[in-house]
Short mmCIF file of C-alpha atoms and ligand atoms in Angstrom, two decimals:
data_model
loop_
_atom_site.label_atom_id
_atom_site.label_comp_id
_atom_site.label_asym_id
_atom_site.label_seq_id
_atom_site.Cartn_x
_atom_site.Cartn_y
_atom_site.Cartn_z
CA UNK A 1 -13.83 13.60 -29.80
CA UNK A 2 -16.51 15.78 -27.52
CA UNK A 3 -19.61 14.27 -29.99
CA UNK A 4 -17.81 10.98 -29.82
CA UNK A 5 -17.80 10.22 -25.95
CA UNK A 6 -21.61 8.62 -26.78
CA UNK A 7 -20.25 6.68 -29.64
CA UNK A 8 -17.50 5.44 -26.97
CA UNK A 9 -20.23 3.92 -24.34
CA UNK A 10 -18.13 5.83 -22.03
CA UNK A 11 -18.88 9.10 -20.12
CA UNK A 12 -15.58 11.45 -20.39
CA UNK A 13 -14.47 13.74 -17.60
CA UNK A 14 -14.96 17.43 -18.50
CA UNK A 15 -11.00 18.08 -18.04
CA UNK A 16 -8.11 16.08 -18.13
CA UNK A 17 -4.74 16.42 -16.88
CA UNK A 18 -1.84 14.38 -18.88
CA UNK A 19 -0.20 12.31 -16.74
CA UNK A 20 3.41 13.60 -18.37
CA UNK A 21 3.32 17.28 -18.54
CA UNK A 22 0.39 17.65 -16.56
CA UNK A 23 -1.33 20.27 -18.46
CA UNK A 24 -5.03 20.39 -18.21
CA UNK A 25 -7.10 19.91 -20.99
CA UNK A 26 -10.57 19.53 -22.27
CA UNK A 27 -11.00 15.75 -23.65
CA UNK A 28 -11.57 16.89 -27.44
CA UNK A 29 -8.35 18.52 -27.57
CA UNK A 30 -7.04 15.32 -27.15
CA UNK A 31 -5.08 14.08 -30.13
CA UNK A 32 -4.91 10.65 -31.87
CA UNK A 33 -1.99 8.23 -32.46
CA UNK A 34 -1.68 7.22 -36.63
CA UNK A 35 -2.26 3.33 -36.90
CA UNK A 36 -0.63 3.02 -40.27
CA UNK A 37 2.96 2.35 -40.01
CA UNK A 38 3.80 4.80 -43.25
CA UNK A 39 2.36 7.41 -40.84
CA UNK A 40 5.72 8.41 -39.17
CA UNK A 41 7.37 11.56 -37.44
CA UNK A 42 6.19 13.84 -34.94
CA UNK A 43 7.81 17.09 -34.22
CA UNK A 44 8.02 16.74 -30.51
CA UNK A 45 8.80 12.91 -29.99
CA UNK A 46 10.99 11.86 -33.06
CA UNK A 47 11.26 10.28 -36.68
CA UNK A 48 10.05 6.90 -34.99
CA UNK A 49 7.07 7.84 -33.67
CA UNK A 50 3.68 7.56 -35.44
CA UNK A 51 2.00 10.94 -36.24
CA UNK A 52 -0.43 12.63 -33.57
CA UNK A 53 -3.13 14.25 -35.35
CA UNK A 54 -6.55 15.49 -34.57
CA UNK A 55 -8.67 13.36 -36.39
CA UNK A 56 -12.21 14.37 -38.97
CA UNK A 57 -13.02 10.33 -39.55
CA UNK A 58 -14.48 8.74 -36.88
CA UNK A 59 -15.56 4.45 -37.00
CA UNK A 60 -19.23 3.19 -36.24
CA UNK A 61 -17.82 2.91 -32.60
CA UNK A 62 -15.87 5.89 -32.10
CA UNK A 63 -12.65 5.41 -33.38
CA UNK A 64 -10.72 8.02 -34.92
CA UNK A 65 -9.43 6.93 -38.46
CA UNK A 66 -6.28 8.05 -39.98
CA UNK A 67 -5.18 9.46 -43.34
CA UNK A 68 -4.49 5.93 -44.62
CA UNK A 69 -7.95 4.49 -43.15
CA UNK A 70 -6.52 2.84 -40.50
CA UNK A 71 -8.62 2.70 -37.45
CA UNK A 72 -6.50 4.38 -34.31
CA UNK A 73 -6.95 3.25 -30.45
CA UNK A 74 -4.00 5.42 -29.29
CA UNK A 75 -4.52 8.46 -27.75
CA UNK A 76 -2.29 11.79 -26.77
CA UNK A 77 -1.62 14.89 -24.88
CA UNK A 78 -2.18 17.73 -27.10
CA UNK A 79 0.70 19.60 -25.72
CA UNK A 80 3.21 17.11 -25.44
CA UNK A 81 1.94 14.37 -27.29
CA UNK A 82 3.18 11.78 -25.22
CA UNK A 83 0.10 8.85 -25.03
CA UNK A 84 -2.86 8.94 -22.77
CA UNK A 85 -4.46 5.62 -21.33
CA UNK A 86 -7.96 5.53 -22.30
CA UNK A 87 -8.95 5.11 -18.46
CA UNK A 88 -7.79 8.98 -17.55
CA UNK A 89 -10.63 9.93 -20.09
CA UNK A 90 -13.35 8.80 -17.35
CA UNK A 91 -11.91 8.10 -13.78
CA UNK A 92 -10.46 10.74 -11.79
CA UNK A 93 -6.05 10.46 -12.06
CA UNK A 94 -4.99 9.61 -8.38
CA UNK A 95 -1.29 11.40 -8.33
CA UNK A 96 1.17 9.78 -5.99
CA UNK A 97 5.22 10.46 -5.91
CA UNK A 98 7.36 8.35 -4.57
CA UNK A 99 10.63 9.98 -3.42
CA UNK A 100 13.74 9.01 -1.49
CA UNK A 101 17.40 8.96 -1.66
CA UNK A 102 19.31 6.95 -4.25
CA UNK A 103 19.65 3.19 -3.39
CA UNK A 104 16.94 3.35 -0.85
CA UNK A 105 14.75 0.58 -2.51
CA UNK A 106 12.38 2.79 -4.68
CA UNK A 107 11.94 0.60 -7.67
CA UNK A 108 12.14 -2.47 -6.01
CA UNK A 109 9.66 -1.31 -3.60
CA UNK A 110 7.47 -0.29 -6.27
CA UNK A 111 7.75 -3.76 -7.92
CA UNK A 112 7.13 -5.05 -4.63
CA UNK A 113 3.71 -2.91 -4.15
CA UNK A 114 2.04 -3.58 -7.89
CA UNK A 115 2.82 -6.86 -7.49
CA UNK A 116 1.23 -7.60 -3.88
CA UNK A 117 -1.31 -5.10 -4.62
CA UNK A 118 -2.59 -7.26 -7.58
CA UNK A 119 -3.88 -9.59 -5.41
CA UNK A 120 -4.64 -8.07 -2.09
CA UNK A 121 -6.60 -5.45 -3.45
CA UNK A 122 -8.90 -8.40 -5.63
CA UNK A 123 -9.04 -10.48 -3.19
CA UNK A 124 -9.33 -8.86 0.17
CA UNK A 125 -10.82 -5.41 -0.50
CA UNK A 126 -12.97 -6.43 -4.06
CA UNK A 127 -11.20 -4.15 -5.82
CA UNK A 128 -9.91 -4.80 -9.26
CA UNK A 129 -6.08 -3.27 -9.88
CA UNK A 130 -5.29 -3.27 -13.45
CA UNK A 131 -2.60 -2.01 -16.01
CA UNK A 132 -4.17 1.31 -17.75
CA UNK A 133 -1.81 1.14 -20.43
CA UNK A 134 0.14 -1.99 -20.61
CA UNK A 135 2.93 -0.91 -22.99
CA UNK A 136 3.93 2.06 -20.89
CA UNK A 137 3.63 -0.30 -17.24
CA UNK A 138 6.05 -2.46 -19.02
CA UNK A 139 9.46 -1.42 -17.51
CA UNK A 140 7.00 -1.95 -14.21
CA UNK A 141 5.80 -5.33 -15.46
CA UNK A 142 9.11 -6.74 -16.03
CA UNK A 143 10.25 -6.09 -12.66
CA UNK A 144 7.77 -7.68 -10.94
CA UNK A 145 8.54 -10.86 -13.71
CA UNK A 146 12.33 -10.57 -12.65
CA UNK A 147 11.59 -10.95 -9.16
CA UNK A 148 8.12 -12.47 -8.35
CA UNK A 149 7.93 -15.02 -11.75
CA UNK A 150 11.18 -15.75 -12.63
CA UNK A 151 11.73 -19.25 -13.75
CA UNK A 152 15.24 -19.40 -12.14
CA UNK A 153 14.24 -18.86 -9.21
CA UNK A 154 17.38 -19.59 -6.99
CA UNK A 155 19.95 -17.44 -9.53
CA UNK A 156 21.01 -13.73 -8.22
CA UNK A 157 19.00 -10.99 -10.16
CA UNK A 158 18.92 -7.45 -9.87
CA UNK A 159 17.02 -4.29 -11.08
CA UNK A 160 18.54 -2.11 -13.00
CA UNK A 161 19.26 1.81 -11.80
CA UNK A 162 16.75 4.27 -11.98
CA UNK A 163 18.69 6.30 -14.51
CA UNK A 164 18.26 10.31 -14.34
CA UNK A 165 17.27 10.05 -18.55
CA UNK A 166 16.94 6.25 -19.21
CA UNK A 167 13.96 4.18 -19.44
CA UNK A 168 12.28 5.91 -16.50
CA UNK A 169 12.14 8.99 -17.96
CA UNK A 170 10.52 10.16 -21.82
CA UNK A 171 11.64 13.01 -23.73
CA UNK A 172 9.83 15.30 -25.04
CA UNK A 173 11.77 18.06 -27.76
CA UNK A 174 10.15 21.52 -27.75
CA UNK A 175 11.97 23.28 -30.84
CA UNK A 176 15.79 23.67 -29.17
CA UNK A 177 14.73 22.54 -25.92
CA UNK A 178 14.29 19.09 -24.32
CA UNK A 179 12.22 18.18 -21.42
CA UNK A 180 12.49 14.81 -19.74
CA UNK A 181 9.20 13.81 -18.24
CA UNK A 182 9.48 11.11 -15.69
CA UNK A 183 7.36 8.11 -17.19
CA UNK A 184 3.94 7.43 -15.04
CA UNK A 185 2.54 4.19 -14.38
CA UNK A 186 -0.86 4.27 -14.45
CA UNK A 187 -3.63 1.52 -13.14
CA UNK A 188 -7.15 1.67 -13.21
CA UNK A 189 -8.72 0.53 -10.09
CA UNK A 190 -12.89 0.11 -9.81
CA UNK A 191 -15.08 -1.84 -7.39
CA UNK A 192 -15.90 -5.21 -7.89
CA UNK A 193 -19.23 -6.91 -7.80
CA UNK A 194 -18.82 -7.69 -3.86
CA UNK A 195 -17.49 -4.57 -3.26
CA UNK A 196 -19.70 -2.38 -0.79
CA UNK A 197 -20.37 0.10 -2.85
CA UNK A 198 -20.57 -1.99 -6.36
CA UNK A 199 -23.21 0.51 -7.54
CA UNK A 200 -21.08 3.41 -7.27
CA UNK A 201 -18.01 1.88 -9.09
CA UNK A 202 -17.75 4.93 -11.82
CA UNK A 203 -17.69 7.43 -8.77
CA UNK A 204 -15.54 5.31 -7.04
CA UNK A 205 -13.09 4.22 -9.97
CA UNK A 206 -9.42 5.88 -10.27
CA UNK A 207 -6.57 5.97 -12.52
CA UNK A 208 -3.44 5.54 -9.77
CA UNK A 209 -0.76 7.61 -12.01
CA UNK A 210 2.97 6.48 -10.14
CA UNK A 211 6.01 7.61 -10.41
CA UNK A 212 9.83 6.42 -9.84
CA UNK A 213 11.75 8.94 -9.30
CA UNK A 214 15.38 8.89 -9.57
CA UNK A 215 16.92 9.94 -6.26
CA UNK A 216 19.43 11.91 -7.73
CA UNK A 217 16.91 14.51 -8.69
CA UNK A 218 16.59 15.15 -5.50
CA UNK A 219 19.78 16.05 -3.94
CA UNK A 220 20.11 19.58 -3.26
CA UNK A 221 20.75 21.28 -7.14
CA UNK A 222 18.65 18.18 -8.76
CA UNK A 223 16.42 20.47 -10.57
CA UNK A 224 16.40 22.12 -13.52
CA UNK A 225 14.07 23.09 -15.75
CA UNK A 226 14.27 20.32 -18.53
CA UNK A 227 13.39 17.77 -15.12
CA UNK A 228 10.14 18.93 -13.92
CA UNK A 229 8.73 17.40 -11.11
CA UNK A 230 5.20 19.17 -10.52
CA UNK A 231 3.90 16.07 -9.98
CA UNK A 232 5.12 16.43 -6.72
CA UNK A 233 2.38 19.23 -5.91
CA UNK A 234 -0.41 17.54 -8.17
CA UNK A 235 0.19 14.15 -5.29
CA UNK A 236 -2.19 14.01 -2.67
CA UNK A 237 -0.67 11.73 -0.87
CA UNK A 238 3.20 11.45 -1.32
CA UNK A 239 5.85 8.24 -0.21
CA UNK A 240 9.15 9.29 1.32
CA UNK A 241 11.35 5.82 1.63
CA UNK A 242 13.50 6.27 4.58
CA UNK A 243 16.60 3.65 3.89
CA UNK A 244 17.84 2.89 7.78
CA UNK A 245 20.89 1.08 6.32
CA UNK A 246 21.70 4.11 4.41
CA UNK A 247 21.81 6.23 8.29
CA UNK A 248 25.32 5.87 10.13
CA UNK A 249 23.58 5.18 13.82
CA UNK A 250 20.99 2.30 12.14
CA UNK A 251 24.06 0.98 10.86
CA UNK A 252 26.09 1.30 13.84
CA UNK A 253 23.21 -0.88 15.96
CA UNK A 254 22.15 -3.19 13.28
CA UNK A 255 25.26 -4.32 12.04
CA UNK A 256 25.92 -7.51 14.75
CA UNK A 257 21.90 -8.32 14.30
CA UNK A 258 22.04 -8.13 10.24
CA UNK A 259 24.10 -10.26 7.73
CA UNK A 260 22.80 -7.90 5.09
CA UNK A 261 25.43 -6.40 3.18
CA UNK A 262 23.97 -2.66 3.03
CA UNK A 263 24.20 -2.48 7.42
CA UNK A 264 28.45 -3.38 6.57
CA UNK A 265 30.86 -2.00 4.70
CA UNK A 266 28.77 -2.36 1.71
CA UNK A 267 26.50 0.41 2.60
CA UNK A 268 26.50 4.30 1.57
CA UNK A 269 24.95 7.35 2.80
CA UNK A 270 23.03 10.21 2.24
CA UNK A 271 21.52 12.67 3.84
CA UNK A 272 17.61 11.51 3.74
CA UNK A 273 16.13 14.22 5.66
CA UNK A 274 17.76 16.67 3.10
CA UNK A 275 15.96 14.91 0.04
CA UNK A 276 12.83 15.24 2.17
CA UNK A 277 13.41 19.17 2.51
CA UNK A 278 14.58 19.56 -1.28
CA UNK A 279 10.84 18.19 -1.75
CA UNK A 280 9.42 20.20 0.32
CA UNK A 281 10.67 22.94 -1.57
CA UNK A 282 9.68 22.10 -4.86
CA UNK A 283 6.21 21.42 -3.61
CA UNK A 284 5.90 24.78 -2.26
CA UNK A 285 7.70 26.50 -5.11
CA UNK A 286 5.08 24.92 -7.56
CA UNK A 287 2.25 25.56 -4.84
CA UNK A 288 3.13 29.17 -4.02
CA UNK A 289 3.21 28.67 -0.48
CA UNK A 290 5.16 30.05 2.08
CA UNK A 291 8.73 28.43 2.96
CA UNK A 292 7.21 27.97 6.57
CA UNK A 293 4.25 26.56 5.59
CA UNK A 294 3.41 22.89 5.92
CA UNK A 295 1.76 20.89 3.25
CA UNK A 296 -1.49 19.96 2.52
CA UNK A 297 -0.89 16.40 1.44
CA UNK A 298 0.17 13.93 4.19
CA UNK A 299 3.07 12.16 4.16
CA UNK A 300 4.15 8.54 4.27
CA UNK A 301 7.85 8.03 6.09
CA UNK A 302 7.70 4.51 4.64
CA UNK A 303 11.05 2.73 6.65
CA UNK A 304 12.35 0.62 4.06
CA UNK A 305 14.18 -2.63 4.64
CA UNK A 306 12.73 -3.72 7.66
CA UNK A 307 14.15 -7.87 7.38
CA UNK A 308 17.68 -5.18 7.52
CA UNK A 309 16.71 -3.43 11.25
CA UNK A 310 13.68 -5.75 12.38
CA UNK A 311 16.18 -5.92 16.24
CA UNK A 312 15.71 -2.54 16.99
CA UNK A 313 11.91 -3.10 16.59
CA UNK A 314 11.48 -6.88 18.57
CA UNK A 315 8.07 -6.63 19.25
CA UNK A 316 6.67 -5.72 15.55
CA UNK A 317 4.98 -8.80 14.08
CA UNK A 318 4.46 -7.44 10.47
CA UNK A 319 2.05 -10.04 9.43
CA UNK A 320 -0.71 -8.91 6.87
CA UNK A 321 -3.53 -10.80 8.51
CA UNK A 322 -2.86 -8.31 11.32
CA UNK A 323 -3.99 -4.83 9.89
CA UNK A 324 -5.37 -6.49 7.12
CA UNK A 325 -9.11 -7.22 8.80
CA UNK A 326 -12.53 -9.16 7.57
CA UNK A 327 -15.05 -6.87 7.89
CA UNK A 328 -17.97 -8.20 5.95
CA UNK A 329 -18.15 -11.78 3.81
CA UNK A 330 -16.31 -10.49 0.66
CA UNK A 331 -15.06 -7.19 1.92
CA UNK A 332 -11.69 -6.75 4.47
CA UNK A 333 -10.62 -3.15 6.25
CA UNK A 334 -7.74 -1.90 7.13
CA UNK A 335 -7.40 -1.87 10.90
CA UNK A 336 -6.30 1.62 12.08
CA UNK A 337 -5.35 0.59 15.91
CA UNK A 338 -2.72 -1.63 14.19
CA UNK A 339 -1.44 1.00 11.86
CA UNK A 340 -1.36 3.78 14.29
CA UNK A 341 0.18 1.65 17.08
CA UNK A 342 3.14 0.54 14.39
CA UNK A 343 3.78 4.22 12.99
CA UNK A 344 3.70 5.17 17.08
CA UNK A 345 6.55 2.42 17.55
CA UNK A 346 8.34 3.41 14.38
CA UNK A 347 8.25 6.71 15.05
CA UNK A 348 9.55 6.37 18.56
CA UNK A 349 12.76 4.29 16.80
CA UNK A 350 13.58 6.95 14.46
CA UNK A 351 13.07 9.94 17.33
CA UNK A 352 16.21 7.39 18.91
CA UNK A 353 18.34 6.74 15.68
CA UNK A 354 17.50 9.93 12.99
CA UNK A 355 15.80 12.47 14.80
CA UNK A 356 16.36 14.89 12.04
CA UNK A 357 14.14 12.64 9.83
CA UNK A 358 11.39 13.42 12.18
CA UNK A 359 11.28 16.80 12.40
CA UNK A 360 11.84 16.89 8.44
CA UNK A 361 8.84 14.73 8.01
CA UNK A 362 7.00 16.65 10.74
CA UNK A 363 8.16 19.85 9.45
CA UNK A 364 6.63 18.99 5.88
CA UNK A 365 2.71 17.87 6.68
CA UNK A 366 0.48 18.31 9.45
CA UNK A 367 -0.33 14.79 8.64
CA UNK A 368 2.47 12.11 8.83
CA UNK A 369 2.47 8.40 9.00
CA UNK A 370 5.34 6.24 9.48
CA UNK A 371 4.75 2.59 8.17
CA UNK A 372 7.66 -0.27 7.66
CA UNK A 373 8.17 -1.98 4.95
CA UNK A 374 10.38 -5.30 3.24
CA UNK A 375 10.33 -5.34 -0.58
CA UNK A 376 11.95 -8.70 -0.29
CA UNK A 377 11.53 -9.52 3.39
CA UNK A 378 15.68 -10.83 2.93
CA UNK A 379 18.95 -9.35 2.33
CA UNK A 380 20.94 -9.27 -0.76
CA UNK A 381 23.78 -10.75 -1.56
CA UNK A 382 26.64 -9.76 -3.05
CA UNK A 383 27.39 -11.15 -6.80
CA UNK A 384 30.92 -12.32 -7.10
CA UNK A 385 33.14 -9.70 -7.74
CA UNK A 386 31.40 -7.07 -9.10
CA UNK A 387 30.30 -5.97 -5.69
CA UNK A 388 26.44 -5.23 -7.07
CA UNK A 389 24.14 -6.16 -4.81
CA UNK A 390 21.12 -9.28 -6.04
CA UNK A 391 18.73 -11.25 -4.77
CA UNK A 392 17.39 -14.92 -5.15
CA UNK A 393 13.86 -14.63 -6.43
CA UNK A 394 12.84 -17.68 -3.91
CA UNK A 395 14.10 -16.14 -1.09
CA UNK A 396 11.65 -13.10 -1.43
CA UNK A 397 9.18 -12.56 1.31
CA UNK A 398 7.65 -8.97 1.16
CA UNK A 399 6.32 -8.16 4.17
CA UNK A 400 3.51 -4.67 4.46
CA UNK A 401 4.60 -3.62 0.76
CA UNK A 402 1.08 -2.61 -0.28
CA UNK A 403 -0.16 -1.76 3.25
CA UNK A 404 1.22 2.09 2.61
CA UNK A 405 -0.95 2.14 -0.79
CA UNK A 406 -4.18 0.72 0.84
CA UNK A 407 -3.46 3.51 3.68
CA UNK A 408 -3.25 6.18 0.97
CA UNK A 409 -6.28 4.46 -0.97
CA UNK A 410 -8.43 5.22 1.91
CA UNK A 411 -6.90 8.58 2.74
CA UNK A 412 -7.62 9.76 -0.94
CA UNK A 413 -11.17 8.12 -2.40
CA UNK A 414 -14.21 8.16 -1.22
CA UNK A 415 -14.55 4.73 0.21
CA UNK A 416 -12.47 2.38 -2.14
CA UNK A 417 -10.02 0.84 0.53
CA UNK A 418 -11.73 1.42 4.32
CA UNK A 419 -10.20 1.23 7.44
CA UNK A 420 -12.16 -0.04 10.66
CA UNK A 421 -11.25 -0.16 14.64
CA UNK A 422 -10.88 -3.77 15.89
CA UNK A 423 -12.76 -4.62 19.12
CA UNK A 424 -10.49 -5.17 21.90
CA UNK A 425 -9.07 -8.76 22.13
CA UNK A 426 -11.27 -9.80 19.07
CA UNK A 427 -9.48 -12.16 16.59
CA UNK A 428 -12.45 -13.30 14.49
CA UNK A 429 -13.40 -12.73 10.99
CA UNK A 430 -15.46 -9.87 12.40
CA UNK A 431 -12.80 -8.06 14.28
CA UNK A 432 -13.11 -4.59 12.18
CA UNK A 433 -16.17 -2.78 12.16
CA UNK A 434 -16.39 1.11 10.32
CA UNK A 435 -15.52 3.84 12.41
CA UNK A 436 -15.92 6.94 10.94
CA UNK A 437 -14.35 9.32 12.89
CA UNK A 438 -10.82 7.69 11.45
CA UNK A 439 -11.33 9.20 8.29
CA UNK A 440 -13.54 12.33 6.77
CA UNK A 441 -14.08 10.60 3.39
CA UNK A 442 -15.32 7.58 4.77
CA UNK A 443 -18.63 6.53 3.72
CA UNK A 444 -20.91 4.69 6.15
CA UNK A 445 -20.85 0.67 5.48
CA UNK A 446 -23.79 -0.70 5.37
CA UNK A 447 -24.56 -3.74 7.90
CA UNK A 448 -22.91 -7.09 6.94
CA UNK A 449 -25.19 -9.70 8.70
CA UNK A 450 -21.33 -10.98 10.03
N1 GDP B 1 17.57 -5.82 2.81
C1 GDP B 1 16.83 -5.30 1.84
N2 GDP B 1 17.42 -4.68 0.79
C2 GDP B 1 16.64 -4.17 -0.17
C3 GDP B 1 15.21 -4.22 -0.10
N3 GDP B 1 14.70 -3.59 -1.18
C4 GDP B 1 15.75 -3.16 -1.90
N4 GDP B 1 16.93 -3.51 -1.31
C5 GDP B 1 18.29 -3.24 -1.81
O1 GDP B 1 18.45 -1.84 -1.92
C6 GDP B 1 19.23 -1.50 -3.03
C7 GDP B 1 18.65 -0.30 -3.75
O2 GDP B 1 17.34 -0.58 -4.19
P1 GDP B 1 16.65 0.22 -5.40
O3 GDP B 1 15.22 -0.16 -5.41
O4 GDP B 1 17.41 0.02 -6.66
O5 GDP B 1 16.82 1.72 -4.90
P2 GDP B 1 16.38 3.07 -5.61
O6 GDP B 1 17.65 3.69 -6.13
O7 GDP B 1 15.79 3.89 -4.52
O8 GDP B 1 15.41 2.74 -6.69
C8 GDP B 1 19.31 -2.75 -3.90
O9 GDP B 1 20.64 -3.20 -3.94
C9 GDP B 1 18.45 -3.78 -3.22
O10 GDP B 1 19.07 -5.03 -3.20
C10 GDP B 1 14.63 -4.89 1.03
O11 GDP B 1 13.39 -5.01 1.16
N5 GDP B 1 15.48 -5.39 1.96
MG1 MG B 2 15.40 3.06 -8.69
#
């Protein structure tokens, strides 16, 4: 492949890291997936699998052809053979975890998020937000169908579990052992013509690699070593979802001001701040730092369920428009005076209800952030008698799902998403300008003429 990155009109990244195992890797090691369909069984991944090899025949434009003369577009990890989207060969992976408790709205969350961010990132911040490998986003992509294009709109649905080995998860068999990987989504995101820094858009450009854990992995004795989870310590920014309706005193004061099911009898808990510290853990463990060290990436306590506990926060108006700011004809910011004076008020509500949250979060990163969040912006309902929990595709409203992603965009690149200060009392199209003392990697904006 090294000779070949020419042939490919693209210009490869001197290391790689597979978004599976995460082992590290110079792009010609990287292995080929067999076109042919006679071209079956790999050692590591099954009878059903096409073969991995590394390839001597190469097409006009770069493609590797197999033993049969088949030309090949997959690619894979040479150690565990799992495949590689073609984007992680040129734009820097962008690692990001997102952990919580069991039932605390992870996947519907994440649903929520891709699907938002699909159009807020295009249309507000001239960023495109794309599927890197379509066939491995499609668990992902049929979530955000189920909920956000579903045809029958006003029947219950639900997402399925996040199960500890199911579809989340890929397994890998090395000799006697297996390993279960959890399964990455990964989306390419570049600049747009309109974007600020159009020009830059191969510096800029990242491949987002997500990941859904299951909560369960994270209760205290989660772990073992056929789950790893360094992708924990490769994040630079990580989620925790807090679940209030999962937290005795939320439920205690919500449960007159809620008719959601979770806030009643319906509802379970766990102990969040403990999943929180069981991460903390791991990170360090992987890391090698000390146990009393905190972490170098920050955090993001995103409070899940707000449309659940919105009365013990009457004076947060969660409207997009709000931190969500013009700042130039085709480009918006993020306003930071908004999102710092909501994590201040959300921050102050958990101090009253889950103080132990707190000092976990605060305990874990210098740097921590709280932002609220609605998936669905409504409550569930309970189908008949099976007691599950689903919700009526029209009724969903999310409200800030992709405003923790845009935070972490801008934390983590080097200008992609930017945030801005608005002047005081300004509500015009203009209201954010750059301020660059918000953020180190912020690169100056040049002037807009607005
Ligand atoms: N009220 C409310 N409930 C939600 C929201 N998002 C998810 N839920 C409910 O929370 C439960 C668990 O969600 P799920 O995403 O499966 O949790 P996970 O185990 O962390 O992946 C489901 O029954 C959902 O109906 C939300 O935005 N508001
Ligand atoms: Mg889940």
């Amino acid at each position: 492949m090294t000779a070949r990155g020419q042939n490919l009109g693209v210009s490869l990244r001197s290391q790689m890291i597979c978004p599976h195992c995460w082992t590290e890797f110079p792009p010609h090691e990287l292995l080929w997936i067999a076109a042919h369909s006679d071209l079956r069984g790999d050692p590591l991944l099954g009878q059903d699998e096409q073969i991995r090899f590394l390839p001597s025949r190469f097409s006009a434009d770069g493609k590797a052809i197999d033993v049969r003369g088949e030309l090949c577009t997959g690619l894979a990890c040479p150690h565990c053979h799992l495949s590689i989207a073609w984007s992680l060969l040129e734009m820097q992976p962008l690692f990001l975890s997102i952990l919580g408790a069991p039932g605390s709205g992870k996947s519907y969350f994440l649903s929520s998020m891709t699907w938002q961010l699909r159009q807020t990132l295009r249309d507000q911040f001239a960023v495109s937000f794309t599927d890197a490998d379509p066939l491995n986003n499609q668990v992902l992509s049929e979530y955000e169908e189920r909920l956000f294009l579903n045809p029958k709109d006003d029947q219950l649905v639900y997402l399925p579990k996040t199960e500890l080995e199911g579809q989340l998860y890929q397994s890998v068999a090395y000799g006697e052992r297996r390993v279960w990987y959890p399964r990455p989504f990964v989306f390419s995101l570049q600049p747009l013509d309109g974007h600020i820094d159009y020009d830059k858009r191969r510096l800029l450009a990242r491949a987002l690699c997500l990941y859904d854990n299951a909560g369960e992995h994270f209760l205290p004795g989660g772990e073992t070593p056929n789950s790893p989870s360094k992708h924990l310590a490769l994040s630079e920014v990580l989620f925790f979802l807090f679940d209030p309706t999962q937290h005795p005193k939320f439920r205690a004061r919500c449960k007159d001001h809620s008719n959601d099911p979770q806030m009643g009898d319906h509802g379970w808990s766990h102990r969040q701040d403990q999943v929180l510290l069981e991460a903390a853990n791991r990170i360090r463990a992987h890391s090698g730092a000390s146990s009393s060290d905190k972490l170098r990436q920050p955090l993001v306590v995103i409070v899940t369920k707000f449309d659940a506990w919105r009365a013990l926060a009457p004076n947060l108006k969660l409207d997009l428009n709000q931190i969500v700011r013009r700042a130039g004809k085709t480009m918006s910011a993020l306003d930071s005076n908004v999102l710092k004076s909501v994590s201040d008020t959300v921050r102050e509500i958990l101090n009253q209800h889950a103080r132990e949250l707190v000092a976990a979060a605060e305990g874990f990163s210098n740097e921590v952030i709280y932002i609220p969040v609605s998936a669905l912006g409504c409550a569930p309902e309970i189908i008949g008698t099976s007691g599950m929990l689903g919700i009526r595709p029209r009724h969903i409203q999310p409200i800030w799902s992709e405003v923790p992603l845009l935070f972490a965009l801008n934390r983590c690149t080097k200008g992609l998403v930017r945030v801005g200060t608005s002047r005081r009392g300004s509500r015009s199209a203009a209201a954010v300008h750059e301020d660059e003392t918000e953020s180190p990697v912020l690169l100056k904006m040049r002037e807009t003429g607005t």
